[in-house]
Amino acid sequence: MSTPSEALHQALAERFGHSSFRPGQEEAARAILEGRDVVAVMPTGAGKSLCYQLPALLLEGTTVVISPLIALMKDQVDALVARGIAAAAIHSGLGAGEKSAIRQRLARGELRLIYIAPERLSNSAFRAALLRSGVARLVIDEAHCISQWGHDFRPDYRRLGALREALDVPVGAFTATATPDVRQDIQRQLGLHAPLELVTGFERPNLTLAVEECRSQQAKARELARVIAEVGTPGIVYASTRKGVELWGALLAELGLRSACYHAGMGAEERRAVQDAFLQGNLQAIAATNAFGMGIDKADIRFVVHADLPGSVEAYYQEAGRAGRDGQPARCVLLYTPNDIRTQEFFLRGSNPDPMLLRTVWQQLGHGLGDSEIEDLAGRDSARRMAAATAARLLRQGAETKGAPPGRGDLPLDLHQLREKERRDRQRLDAMVSYATMDFCRGISVYRYFATGAISASLGEAAEEGCGSCDVCLGWHQARTRDLTEEEHQQARIALSGVARLDARFGVERIAQMLTGSRAKPILRFGLHRLPTYGKLGELTLPQTKELLSALTSAKLLRRQPIQGGPSGAFVLALTPQGREVMHDRARVPLALPSKEPSPAAPPPGRTSQRPPPAPELRAPASADFEAPHAELLQRLREWRTQRAKERGVPAYVILTNRSLEALAVERPLHAEALLAIPGIGPAKLESYGEELLSLVARGDSAAGGSPPRDSAPVDGGEG
Ligand code: ADP
Ligand code: MG
């Protein structure tokens, strides 16, 4: 007799052809094999399936797997059958004959695994058949769907508690995205007994997590183009609306990429075709809503860019985590504008109807009104219309569950629970906003969030030890700072003293209005036009002033302070001790201000999401764009970079980005100051590589016969 551990290792090698377990797999598989309940939280791609498929091979009886998506089930079953393992799936996509054939195999105990869509469980004949067959284990995949606190609640998952009770077998619950409270909810609802709780595999050192705060849609477009130029394809751009998806899809096409869109508004067949083309490598990029990607097994995704702020860190990391499964460097970038928070606030309101609205809609349902009438009666505010539609949906579901006709008697919903859900939705959004706005290691932020449920928990102690691979740890934002001109320094001091006078009382918008001398109503109402700093930055535009305030914040001269009890992402600005030093002219600090070029006009506020991103000004320059001497130098620079990257054991772009190399090849800087004008080269890079780069360029110059530098680089040096 072999030990359980030996049996598992043997099956791993013989049946699955893997040489070793990944983090957490063996522990989870053993616990399941030994009959212990398990709640395992492992990120997408970590290999959750193996944790229950392996024990299923070794156990007497069938393992029942509940899985929310037919496509996922099919893929899994196909893969198992291909390995000679008896597995099947039962779902609505099968004909009656197929279903009954599978039921017979189940009854005869021929199946190692059976995958079931949760809505099947409403069929009592099927439930009874399941109870009569020899079920050994129950597995819940995507188990967060059971919890209303999760981001992807599915009412059908509510039946699983009863199923577990009826089957009375050990349960394994698996998910990629559960914070501690969701984990507890899963345990409670499934009635697990002292389960093994496993949270593992969230560290993904090959992913570079980054956030770019963008002031406009154009700036987002430029960032996207830059990411693609730096890390290559394939990749995914996520947007939160269909319209957004189409706009970003158009942009990808304009960048010359083989690309396509994917969203729920497309037909199932079309979506399948797009997905297949992407999986097979026929598409370089996809613009998609979050409908795309669940269960996608594509290892070589080089970037996942979020063009809109997601509603939670769980959702964000699950989507971002689709990048770099092959272990090679990959980039996950969140492009964020403060406006995005408003969009999320909108969704939050729209998906959490208040009790008054619920009662109104309940009566309307009783009078037989349809969805569109109910929405129209809710008025013109679109968040309220969405809330009315949500209310109608929840109430109909509630009525159906209770078997009561709509509109009669009490509301068929637990109002306390709904309030609780809203509170948690808000908490999740707050955490997401913290992730986007804080200058703290993104990797640590995420790991902490999954462990503790908060982003900001005891930030201080871990502050020295970052993940080492995110934008903060790599110092990207510092690298973009530059010394200020005397005039800019004075402007910074004025801005700081403006904030000092209004310490922690107003946000960016009001302070910028005050500094630029706006006559907007709130300025006059609050008497801000009587401050000595009023209008002192009149030579700057409002967007420029906001940019300055944001650069002062990044440099930690100002601090964003959340408003107690205020909406998500609403901040007031406060002066920091360092800020005070600069204000009194006792210190000077370089800032991440754009270089002094005319910047594109900002779109009118509040409409950014409806405007198509304009044709990108930044092209991803292909080597072919370079004349021979440039190409030669570029090649030498690349070789140099590869060598340095190897020596330091870091991805190449950590040394210098493609963008920097290309600018170097074209601009051919001859001295240190000119090097600093190259995008991506700041004081630190100058210090480390300045001399080497200058000598590489000098050699290039003699080889090229001293060709004069072009007067403009093919890349855009502006930061939006
Ligand atoms: P998850 O459900 O956690 O998203 P999957 O179970 O779908 O992940 O597994 C993702 C991929 O990892 C699959 O292609 C699977 O074959 C592979 N995989 C899982 N475990 C191992 C292992 N121990 N060694 C090598 N590959 C593995
Ligand atoms: Mg899975």
mmCIF file of N, CA and C and ligand atoms in Angstrom, residues 44-45 47-49 52 72 76 141-142 295, ligand 2:
data_model
loop_
_atom_site.group_PDB
_atom_site.id
_atom_site.type_symbol
_atom_site.label_atom_id
_atom_site.label_comp_id
_atom_site.label_asym_id
_atom_site.label_seq_id
_atom_site.Cartn_x
_atom_site.Cartn_y
_atom_site.Cartn_z
ATOM 1 N N THR A 44 -6.635 32.507 -10.284
ATOM 2 C CA THR A 44 -6.896 31.910 -11.583
ATOM 3 C C THR A 44 -5.598 31.400 -12.189
ATOM 4 N N GLY A 45 -5.665 30.190 -12.698
ATOM 5 C CA GLY A 45 -4.480 29.641 -13.346
ATOM 6 C C GLY A 45 -3.547 28.912 -12.398
ATOM 7 N N GLY A 47 -4.214 26.331 -10.747
ATOM 8 C CA GLY A 47 -4.390 24.878 -10.850
ATOM 9 C C GLY A 47 -5.333 24.314 -9.810
ATOM 10 N N LYS A 48 -6.494 24.939 -9.660
ATOM 11 C CA LYS A 48 -7.462 24.462 -8.673
ATOM 12 C C LYS A 48 -8.047 23.112 -9.074
ATOM 13 N N SER A 49 -8.288 22.943 -10.382
ATOM 14 C CA SER A 49 -8.987 21.716 -10.812
ATOM 15 C C SER A 49 -8.263 20.463 -10.340
ATOM 16 N N TYR A 52 -8.984 18.682 -6.940
ATOM 17 C CA TYR A 52 -10.080 17.731 -6.716
ATOM 18 C C TYR A 52 -10.116 16.626 -7.762
ATOM 19 N N LEU A 72 -16.900 26.268 -19.424
ATOM 20 C CA LEU A 72 -15.848 25.791 -18.532
ATOM 21 C C LEU A 72 -15.945 24.288 -18.321
ATOM 22 N N GLN A 76 -13.199 21.291 -19.322
ATOM 23 C CA GLN A 76 -12.619 20.411 -18.304
ATOM 24 C C GLN A 76 -12.892 18.946 -18.628
ATOM 25 N N ASP A 141 -16.886 24.658 -7.557
ATOM 26 C CA ASP A 141 -15.913 25.500 -8.246
ATOM 27 C C ASP A 141 -16.477 26.921 -8.288
ATOM 28 N N GLU A 142 -15.606 27.907 -8.350
ATOM 29 C CA GLU A 142 -16.029 29.312 -8.315
ATOM 30 C C GLU A 142 -16.968 29.534 -7.127
ATOM 31 N N GLY A 295 -11.944 31.285 -17.017
ATOM 32 C CA GLY A 295 -11.526 29.944 -17.410
ATOM 33 C C GLY A 295 -10.672 29.897 -18.657
HETATM 34 MG MG MG B 2 -10.860 26.748 -12.559
#
